[in-house]
PDB file of C-alpha atoms in Angstrom:
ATOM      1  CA  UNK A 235    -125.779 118.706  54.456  1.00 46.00           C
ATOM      2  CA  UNK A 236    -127.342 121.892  53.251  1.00 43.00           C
ATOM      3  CA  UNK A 237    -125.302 123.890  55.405  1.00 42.00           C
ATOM      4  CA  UNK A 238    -122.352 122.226  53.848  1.00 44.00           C
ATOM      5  CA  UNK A 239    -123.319 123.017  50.240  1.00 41.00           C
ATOM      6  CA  UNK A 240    -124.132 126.322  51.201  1.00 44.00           C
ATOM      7  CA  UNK A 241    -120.655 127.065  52.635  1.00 41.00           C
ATOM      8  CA  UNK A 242    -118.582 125.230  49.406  1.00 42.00           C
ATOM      9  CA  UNK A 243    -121.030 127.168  47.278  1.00 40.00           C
ATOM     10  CA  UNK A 244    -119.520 130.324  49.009  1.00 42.00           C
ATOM     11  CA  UNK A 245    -116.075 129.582  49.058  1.00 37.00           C
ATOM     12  CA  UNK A 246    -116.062 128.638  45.028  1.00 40.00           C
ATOM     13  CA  UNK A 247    -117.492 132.498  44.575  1.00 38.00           C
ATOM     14  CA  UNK A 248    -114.498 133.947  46.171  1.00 35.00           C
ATOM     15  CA  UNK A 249    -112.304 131.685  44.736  1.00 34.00           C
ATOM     16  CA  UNK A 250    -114.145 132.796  41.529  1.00 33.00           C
ATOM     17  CA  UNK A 251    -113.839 136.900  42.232  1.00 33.00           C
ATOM     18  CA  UNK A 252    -109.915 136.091  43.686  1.00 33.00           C
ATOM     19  CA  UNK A 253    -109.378 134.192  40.218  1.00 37.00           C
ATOM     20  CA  UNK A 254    -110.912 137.243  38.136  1.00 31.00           C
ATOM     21  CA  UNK A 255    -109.015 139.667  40.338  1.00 35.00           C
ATOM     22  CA  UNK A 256    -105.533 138.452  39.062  1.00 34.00           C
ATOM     23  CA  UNK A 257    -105.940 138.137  35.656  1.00 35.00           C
ATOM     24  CA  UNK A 258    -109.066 141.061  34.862  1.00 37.00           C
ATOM     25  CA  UNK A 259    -107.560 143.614  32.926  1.00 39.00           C
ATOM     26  CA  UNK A 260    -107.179 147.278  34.247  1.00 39.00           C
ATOM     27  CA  UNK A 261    -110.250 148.012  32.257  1.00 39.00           C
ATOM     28  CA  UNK A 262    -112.266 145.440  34.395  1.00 38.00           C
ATOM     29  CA  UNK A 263    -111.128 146.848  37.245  1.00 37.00           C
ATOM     30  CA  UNK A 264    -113.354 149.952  38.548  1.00 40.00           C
ATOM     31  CA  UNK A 265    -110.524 151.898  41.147  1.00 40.00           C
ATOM     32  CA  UNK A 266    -112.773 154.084  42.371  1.00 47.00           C
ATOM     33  CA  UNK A 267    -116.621 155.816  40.985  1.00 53.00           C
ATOM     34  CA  UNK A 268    -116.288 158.422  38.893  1.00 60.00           C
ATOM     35  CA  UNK A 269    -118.707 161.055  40.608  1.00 84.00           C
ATOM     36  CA  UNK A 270    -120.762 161.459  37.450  1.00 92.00           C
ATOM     37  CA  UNK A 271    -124.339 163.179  36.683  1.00 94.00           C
ATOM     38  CA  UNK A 272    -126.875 160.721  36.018  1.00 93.00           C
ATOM     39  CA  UNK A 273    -130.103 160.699  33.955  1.00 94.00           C
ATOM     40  CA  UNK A 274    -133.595 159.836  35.116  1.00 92.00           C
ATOM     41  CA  UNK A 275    -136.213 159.070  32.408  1.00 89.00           C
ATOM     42  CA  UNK A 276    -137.917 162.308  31.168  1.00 93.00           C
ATOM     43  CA  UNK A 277    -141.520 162.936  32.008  1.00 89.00           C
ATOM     44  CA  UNK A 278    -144.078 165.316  31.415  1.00 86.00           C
ATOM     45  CA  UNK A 279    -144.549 168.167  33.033  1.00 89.00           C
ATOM     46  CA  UNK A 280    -141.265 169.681  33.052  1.00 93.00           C
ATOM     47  CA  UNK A 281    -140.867 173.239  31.699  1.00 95.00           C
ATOM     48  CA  UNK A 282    -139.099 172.585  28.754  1.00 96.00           C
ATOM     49  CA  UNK A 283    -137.815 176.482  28.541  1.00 96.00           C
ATOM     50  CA  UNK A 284    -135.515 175.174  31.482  1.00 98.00           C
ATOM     51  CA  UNK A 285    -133.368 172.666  29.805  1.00 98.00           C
ATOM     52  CA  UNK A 286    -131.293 172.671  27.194  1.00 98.00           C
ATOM     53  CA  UNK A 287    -131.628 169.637  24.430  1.00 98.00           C
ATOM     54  CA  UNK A 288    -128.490 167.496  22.688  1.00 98.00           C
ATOM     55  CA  UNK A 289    -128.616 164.405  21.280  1.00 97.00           C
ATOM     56  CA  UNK A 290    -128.159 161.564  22.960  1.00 96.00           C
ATOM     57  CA  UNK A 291    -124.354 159.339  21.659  1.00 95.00           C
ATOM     58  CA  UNK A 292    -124.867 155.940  21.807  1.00 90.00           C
ATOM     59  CA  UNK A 293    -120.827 155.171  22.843  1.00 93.00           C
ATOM     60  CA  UNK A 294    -119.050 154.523  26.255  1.00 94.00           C
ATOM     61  CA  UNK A 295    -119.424 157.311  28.913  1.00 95.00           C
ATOM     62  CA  UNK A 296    -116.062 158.870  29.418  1.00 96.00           C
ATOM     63  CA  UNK A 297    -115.306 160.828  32.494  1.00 96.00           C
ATOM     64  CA  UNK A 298    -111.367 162.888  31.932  1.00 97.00           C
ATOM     65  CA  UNK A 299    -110.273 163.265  36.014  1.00 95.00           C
ATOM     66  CA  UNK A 300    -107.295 165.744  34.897  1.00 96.00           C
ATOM     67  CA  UNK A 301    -104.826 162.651  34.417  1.00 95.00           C
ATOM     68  CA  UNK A 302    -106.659 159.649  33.720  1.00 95.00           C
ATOM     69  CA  UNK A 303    -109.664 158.546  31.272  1.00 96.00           C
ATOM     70  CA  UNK A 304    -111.997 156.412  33.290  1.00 95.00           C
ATOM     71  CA  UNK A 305    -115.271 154.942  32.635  1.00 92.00           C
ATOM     72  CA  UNK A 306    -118.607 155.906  34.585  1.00 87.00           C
ATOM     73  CA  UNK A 307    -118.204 153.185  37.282  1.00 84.00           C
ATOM     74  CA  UNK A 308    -114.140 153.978  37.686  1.00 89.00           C
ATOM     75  CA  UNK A 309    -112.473 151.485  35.754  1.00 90.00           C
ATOM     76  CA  UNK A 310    -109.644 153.084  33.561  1.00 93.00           C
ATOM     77  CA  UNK A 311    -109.911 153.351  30.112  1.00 95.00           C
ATOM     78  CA  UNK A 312    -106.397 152.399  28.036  1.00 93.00           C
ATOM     79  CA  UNK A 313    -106.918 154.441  25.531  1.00 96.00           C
ATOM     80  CA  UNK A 314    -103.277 155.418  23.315  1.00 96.00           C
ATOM     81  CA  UNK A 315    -101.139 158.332  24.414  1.00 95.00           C
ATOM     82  CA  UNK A 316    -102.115 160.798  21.627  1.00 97.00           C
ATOM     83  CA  UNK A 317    -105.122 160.387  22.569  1.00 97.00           C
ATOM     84  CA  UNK A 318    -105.231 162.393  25.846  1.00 97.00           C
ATOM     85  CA  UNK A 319    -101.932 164.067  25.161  1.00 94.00           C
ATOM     86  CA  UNK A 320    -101.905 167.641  25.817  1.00 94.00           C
ATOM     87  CA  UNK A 321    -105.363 167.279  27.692  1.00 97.00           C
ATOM     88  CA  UNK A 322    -105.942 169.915  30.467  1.00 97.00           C
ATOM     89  CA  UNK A 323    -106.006 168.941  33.818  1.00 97.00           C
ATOM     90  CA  UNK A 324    -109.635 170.265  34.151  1.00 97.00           C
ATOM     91  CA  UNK A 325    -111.984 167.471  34.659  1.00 97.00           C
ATOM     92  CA  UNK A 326    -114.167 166.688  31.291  1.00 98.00           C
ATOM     93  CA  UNK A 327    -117.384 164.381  30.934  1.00 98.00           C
ATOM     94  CA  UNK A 328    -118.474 162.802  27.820  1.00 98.00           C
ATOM     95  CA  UNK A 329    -118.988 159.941  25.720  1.00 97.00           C
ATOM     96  CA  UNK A 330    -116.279 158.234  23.126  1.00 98.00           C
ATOM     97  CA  UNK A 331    -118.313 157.581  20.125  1.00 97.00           C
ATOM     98  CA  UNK A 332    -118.224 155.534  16.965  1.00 96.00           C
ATOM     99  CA  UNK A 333    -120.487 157.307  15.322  1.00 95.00           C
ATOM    100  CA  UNK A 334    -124.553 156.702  15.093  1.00 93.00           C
ATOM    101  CA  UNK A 335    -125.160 152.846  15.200  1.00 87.00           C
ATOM    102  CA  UNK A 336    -122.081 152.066  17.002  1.00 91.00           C
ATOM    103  CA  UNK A 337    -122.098 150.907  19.922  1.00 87.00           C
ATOM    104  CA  UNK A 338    -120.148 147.566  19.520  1.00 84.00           C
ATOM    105  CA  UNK A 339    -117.198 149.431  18.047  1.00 92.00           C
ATOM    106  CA  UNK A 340    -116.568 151.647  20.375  1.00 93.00           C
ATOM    107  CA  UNK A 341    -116.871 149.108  23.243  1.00 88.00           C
ATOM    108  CA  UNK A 342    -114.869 146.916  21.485  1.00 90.00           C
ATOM    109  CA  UNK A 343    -112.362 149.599  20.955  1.00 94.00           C
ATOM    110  CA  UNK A 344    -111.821 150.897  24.504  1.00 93.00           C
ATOM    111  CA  UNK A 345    -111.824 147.456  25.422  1.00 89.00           C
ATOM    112  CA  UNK A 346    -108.876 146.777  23.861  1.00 88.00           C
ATOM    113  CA  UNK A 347    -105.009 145.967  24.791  1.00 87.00           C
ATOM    114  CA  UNK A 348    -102.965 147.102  23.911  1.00 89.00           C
ATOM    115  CA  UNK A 349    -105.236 149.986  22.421  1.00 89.00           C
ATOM    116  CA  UNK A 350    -105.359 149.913  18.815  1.00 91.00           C
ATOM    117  CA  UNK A 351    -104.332 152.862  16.903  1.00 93.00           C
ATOM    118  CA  UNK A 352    -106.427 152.380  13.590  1.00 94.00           C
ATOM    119  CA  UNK A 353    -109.779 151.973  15.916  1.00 95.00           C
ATOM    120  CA  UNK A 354    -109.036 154.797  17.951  1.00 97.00           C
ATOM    121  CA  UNK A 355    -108.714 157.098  14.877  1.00 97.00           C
ATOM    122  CA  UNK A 356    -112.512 156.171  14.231  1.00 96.00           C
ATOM    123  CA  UNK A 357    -113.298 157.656  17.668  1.00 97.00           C
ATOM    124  CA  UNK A 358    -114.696 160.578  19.200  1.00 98.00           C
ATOM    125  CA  UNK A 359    -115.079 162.559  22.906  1.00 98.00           C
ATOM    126  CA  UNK A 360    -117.840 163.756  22.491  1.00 98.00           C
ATOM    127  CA  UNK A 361    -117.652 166.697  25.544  1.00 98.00           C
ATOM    128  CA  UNK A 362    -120.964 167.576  27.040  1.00 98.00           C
ATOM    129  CA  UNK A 363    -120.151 168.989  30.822  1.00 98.00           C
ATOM    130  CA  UNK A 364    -117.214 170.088  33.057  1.00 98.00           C
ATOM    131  CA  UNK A 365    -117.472 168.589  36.154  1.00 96.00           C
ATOM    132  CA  UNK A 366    -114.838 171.094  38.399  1.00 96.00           C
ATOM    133  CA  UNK A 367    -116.834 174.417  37.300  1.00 97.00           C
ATOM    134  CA  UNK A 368    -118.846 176.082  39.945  1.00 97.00           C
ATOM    135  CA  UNK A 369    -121.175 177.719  37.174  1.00 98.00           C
ATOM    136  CA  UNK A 370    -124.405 176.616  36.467  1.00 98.00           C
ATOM    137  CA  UNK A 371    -125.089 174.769  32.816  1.00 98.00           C
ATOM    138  CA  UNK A 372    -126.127 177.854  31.261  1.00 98.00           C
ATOM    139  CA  UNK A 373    -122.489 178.879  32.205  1.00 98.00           C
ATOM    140  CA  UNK A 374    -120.365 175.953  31.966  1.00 98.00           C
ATOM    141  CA  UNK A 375    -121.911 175.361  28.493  1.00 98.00           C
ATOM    142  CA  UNK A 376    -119.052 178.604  26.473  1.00 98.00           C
ATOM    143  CA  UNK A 377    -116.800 177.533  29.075  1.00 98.00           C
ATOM    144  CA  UNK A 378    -116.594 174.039  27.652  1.00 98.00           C
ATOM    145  CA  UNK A 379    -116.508 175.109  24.352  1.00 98.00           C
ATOM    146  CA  UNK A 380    -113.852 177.295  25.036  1.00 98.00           C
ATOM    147  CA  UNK A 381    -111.689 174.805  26.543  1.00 98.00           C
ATOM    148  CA  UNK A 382    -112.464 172.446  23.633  1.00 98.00           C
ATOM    149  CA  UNK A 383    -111.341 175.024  21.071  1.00 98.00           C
ATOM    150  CA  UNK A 384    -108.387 175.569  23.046  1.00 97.00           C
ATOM    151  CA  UNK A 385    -107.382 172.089  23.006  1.00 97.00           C
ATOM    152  CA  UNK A 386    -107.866 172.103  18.862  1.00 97.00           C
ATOM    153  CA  UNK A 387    -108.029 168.022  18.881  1.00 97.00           C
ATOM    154  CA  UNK A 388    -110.174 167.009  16.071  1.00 97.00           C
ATOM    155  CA  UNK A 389    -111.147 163.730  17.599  1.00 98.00           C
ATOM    156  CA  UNK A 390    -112.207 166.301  20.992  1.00 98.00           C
ATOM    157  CA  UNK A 391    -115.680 168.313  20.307  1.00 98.00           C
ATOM    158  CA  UNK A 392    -118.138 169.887  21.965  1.00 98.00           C
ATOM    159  CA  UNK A 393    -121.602 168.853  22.457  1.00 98.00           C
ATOM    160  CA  UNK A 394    -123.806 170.617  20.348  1.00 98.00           C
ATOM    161  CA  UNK A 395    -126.754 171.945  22.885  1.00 98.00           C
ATOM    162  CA  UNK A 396    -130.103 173.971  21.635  1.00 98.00           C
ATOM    163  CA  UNK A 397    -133.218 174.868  22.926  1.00 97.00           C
ATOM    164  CA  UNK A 398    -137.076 173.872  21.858  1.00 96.00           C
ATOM    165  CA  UNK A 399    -139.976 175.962  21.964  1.00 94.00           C
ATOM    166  CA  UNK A 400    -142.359 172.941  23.021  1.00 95.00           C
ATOM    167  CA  UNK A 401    -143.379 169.311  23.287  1.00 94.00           C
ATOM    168  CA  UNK A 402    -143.931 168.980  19.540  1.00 95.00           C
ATOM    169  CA  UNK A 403    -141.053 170.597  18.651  1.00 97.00           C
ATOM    170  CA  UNK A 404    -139.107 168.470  20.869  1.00 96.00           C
ATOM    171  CA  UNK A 405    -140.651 165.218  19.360  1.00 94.00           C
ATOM    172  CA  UNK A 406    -140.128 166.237  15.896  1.00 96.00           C
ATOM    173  CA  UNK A 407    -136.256 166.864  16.518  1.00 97.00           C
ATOM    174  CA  UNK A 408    -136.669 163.315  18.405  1.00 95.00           C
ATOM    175  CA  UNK A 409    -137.957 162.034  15.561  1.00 94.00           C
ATOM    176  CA  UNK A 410    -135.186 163.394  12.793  1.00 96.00           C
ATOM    177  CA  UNK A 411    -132.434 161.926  15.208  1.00 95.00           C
ATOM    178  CA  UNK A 412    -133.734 158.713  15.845  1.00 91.00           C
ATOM    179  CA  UNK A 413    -134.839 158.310  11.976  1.00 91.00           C
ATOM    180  CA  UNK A 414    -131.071 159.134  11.452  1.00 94.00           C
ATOM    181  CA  UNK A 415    -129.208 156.344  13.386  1.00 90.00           C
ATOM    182  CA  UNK A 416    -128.782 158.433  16.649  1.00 92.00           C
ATOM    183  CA  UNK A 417    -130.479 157.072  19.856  1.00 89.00           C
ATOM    184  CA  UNK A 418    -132.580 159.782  21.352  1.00 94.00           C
ATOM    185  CA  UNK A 419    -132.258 163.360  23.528  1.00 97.00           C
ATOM    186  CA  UNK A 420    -130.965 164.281  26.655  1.00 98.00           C
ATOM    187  CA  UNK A 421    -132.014 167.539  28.470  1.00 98.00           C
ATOM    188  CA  UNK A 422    -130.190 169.687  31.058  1.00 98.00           C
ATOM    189  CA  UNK A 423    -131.146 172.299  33.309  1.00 98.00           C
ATOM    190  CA  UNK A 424    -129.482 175.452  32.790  1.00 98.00           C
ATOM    191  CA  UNK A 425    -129.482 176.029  36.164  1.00 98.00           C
ATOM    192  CA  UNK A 426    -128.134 173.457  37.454  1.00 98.00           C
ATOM    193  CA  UNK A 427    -125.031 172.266  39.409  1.00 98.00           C
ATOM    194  CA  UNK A 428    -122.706 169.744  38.447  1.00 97.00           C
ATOM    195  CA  UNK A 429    -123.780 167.163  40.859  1.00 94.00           C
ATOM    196  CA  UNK A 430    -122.962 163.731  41.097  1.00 92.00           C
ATOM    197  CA  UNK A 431    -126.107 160.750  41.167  1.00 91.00           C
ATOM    198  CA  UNK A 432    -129.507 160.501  39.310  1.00 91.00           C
ATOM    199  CA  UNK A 433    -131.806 163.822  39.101  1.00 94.00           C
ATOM    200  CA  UNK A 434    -134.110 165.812  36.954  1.00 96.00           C
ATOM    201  CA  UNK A 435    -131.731 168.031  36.337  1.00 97.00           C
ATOM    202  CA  UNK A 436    -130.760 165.570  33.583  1.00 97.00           C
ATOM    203  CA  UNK A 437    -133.359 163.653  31.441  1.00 97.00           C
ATOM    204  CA  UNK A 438    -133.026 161.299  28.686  1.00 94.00           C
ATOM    205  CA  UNK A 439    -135.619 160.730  26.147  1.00 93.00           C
ATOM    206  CA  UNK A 440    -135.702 157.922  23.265  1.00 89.00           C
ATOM    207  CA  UNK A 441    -138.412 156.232  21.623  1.00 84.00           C
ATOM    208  CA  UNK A 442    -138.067 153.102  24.293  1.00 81.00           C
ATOM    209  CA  UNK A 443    -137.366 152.250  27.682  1.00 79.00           C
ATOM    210  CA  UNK A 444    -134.517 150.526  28.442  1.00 82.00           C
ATOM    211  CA  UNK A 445    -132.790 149.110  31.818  1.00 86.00           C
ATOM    212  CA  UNK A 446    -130.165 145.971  33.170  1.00 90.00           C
ATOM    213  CA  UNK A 447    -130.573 143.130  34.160  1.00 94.00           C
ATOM    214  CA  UNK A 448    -128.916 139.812  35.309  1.00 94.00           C
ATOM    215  CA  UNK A 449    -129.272 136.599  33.637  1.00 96.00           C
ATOM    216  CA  UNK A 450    -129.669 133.900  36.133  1.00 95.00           C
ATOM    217  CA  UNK A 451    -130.907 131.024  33.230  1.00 95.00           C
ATOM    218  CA  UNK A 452    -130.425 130.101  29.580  1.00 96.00           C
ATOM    219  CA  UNK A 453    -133.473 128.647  28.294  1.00 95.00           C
ATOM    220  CA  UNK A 454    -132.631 125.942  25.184  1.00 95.00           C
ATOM    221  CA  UNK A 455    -134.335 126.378  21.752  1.00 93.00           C
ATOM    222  CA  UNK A 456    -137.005 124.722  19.885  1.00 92.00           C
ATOM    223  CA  UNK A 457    -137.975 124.523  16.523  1.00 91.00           C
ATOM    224  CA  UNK A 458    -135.204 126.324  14.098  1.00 91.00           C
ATOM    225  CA  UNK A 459    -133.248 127.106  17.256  1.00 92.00           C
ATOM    226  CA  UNK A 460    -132.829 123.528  18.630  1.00 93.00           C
ATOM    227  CA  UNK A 461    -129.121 123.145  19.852  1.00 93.00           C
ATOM    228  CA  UNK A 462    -128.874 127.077  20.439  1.00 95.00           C
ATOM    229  CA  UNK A 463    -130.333 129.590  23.115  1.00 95.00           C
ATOM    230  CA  UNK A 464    -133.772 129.952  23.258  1.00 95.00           C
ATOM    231  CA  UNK A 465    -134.479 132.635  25.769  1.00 95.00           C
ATOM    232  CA  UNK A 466    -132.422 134.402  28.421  1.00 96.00           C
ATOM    233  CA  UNK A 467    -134.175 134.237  31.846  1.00 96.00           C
ATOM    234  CA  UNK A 468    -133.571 137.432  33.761  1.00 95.00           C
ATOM    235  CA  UNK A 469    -133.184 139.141  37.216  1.00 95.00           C
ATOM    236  CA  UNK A 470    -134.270 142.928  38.358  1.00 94.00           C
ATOM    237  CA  UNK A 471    -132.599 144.322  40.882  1.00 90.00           C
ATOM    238  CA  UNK A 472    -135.852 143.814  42.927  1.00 92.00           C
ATOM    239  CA  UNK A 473    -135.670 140.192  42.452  1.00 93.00           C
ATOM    240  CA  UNK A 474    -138.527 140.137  39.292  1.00 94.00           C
ATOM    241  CA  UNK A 475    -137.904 137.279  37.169  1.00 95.00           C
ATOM    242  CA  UNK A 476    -138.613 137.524  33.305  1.00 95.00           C
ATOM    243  CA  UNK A 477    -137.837 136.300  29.964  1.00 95.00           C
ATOM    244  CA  UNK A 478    -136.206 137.565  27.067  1.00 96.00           C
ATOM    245  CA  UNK A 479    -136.537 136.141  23.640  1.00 94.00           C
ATOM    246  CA  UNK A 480    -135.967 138.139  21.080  1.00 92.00           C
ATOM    247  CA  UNK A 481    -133.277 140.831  20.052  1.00 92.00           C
ATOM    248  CA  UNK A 482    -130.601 137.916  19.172  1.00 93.00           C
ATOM    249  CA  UNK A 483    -128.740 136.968  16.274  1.00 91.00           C
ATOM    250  CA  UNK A 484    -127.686 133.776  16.011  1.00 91.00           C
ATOM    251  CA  UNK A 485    -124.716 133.304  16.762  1.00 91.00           C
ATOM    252  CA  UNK A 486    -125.221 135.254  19.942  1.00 93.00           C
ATOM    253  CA  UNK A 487    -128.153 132.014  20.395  1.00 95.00           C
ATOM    254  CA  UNK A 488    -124.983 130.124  20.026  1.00 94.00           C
ATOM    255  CA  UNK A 489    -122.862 131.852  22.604  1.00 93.00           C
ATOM    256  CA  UNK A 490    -125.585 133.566  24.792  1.00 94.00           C
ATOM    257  CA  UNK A 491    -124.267 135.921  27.913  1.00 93.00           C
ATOM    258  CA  UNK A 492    -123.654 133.670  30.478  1.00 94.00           C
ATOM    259  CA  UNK A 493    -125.085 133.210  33.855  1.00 95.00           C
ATOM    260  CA  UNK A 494    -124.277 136.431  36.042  1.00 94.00           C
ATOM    261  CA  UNK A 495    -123.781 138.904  33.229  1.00 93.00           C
ATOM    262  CA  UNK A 496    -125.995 142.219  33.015  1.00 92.00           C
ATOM    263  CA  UNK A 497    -127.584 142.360  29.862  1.00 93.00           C
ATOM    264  CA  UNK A 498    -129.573 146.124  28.656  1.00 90.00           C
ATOM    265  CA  UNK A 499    -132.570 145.777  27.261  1.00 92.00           C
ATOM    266  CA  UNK A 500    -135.422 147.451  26.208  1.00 86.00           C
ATOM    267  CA  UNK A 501    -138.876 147.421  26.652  1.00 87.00           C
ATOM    268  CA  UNK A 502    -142.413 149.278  26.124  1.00 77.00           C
ATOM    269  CA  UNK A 503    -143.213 149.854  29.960  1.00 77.00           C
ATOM    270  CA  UNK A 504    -144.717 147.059  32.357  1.00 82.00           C
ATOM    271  CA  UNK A 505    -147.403 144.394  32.611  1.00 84.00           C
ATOM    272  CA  UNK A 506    -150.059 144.770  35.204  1.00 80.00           C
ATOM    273  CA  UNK A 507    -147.431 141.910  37.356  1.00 85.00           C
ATOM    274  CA  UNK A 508    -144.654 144.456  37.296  1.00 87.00           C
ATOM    275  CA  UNK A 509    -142.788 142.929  34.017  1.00 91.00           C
ATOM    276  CA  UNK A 510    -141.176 144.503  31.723  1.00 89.00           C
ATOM    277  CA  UNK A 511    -143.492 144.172  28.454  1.00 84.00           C
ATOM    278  CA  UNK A 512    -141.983 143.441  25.190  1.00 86.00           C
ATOM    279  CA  UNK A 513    -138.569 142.939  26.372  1.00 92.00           C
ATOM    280  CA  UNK A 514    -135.704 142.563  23.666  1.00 89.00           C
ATOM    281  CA  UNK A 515    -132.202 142.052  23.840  1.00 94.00           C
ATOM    282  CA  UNK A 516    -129.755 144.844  23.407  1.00 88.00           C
ATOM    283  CA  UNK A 517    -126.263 144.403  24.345  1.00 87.00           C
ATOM    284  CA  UNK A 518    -124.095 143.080  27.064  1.00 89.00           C
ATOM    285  CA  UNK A 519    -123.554 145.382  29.490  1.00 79.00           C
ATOM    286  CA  UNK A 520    -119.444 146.001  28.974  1.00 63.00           C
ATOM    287  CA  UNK A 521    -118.887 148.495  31.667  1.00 54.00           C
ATOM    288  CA  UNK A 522    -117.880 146.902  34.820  1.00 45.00           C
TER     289      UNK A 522
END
């Protein structure tokens, strides 16, 4: 009998991912990884003297191939014609940005189709590497701004980077970004290589943790949120089950992620049982 369940339970997932598969849209669908540079948490220790510091646009990581506009993960991005028209064919990373605050409007606008001309004219590529060059940062950094000039696209612009002298001074421009809207720092190596995966050679820094997770349980409401979503129950990638409760506006208690979607959150490190402590809601993870 369990066997039985077990196998039905199988076959209405692939029936499930078959069903998704022929009517996803090409933005669900990731082709193939973009080979992007990822960012590990910063630390201390570091010699800050190293790195180079930008701010850190809260949008949808954009990676430019030479023909096509794809997200981080691969999926293609339908953004309008003009948008990309006259783009080089050297490869360009980024992130299309709303602006400071954000976030939703610029997923909801590359997530759109057809692509909508008025939102697009509210977004930016913001340009911060070039994946093809052979140069270190330190040299790729005039190159890109070069090739961004070149293009002369308003709506295309280069990634302003700067240096800090120290810690402090690196919390205190921390500090004036985050108390503007903006979501934190990111800091490069100068010398490194443009190489795809997670490194130190790129660091992110923000006032919070945050990570993804999978929701595997909707817990129901009490008290003023009877009939709505109480609590999310959540899944690490480790397998650590944990609750979040807070983060949510209402009528996202009344139409909660459902069961299998990665959710970001963030949270102010981890309990002594390997939890994440003080977990809130964020967003729905829209990237495929």
């Amino acid at each position: 009998m369990r066997k039985a369940k077990r196998l039905a339970g199988r076959l209405c997932g692939l029936l499930l991912l078959v069903g998704l598969s022929l009517v996803a849209p090409a933005y669900a669908i990731a082709l193939a990884s973009s080979p992007v540079m990822l960012a590990n948490v910063y630390h201390a220790g570091i010699t800050l003297g190293d790195y180079w510091i930008s701010e850190k646009y809260d949008g949808v990581r954009g990676y430019w191939d030479g023909q096509t506009l794809r997200t981080r993960s691969g999926a293609i991005i339908p953004a309008p014609a003009w948008f990309t028209e006259r783009w080089p064919k050297t490869p360009m990373d980024g992130e299309l940005w709303a602006g400071r605050g954000r976030f939703e409007q610029a997923s909801s606008t590359i997530r759109q189709q057809p692509a909508a001309d008025d939102a697009w004219r509210q977004m930016r590529y913001m340009v911060f590497d070039l994946p093809a060059h052979a140069g270190t940062f330190d040299q790729r950094i005039p190159a890109l701004q070069k090739l961004v000039a070149q293009m002369d696209q308003p709506w295309v612009q280069a990634v302003t980077q700067f240096k800090v002298a120290n810690a402090a001074e690196l919390q205190h421009k921390l500090d004036e970004v985050v108390q503007g809207g903006g979501e934190g720092l990111v800091l490069h190596r100068g010398a490194s290589l443009y190489r795809a995966g997670r490194s130190d050679d790129l660091l992110k820094l923000k006032p919070f943790d945050d990570a993804e997770a999978r929701v595997v349980g909707i817990v129901p409401g009490k008290g003023k949120y009877a009939g709505m979503m109480g609590s999310l129950l959540m899944e690490l990638s480790d397998g650590t089950r944990f609750r979040i409760g807070t983060g949510f506006t209402d009528e996202q208690r009344q139409n909660p992620p459902a069961v299998g979607t990665m959710v970001t959150f963030r949270y102010q490190g981890m309990t002594a049982a390997g939890k994440p402590r003080f977990a809130r809601f964020m967003r729905v993870r829209e990237e495929p």
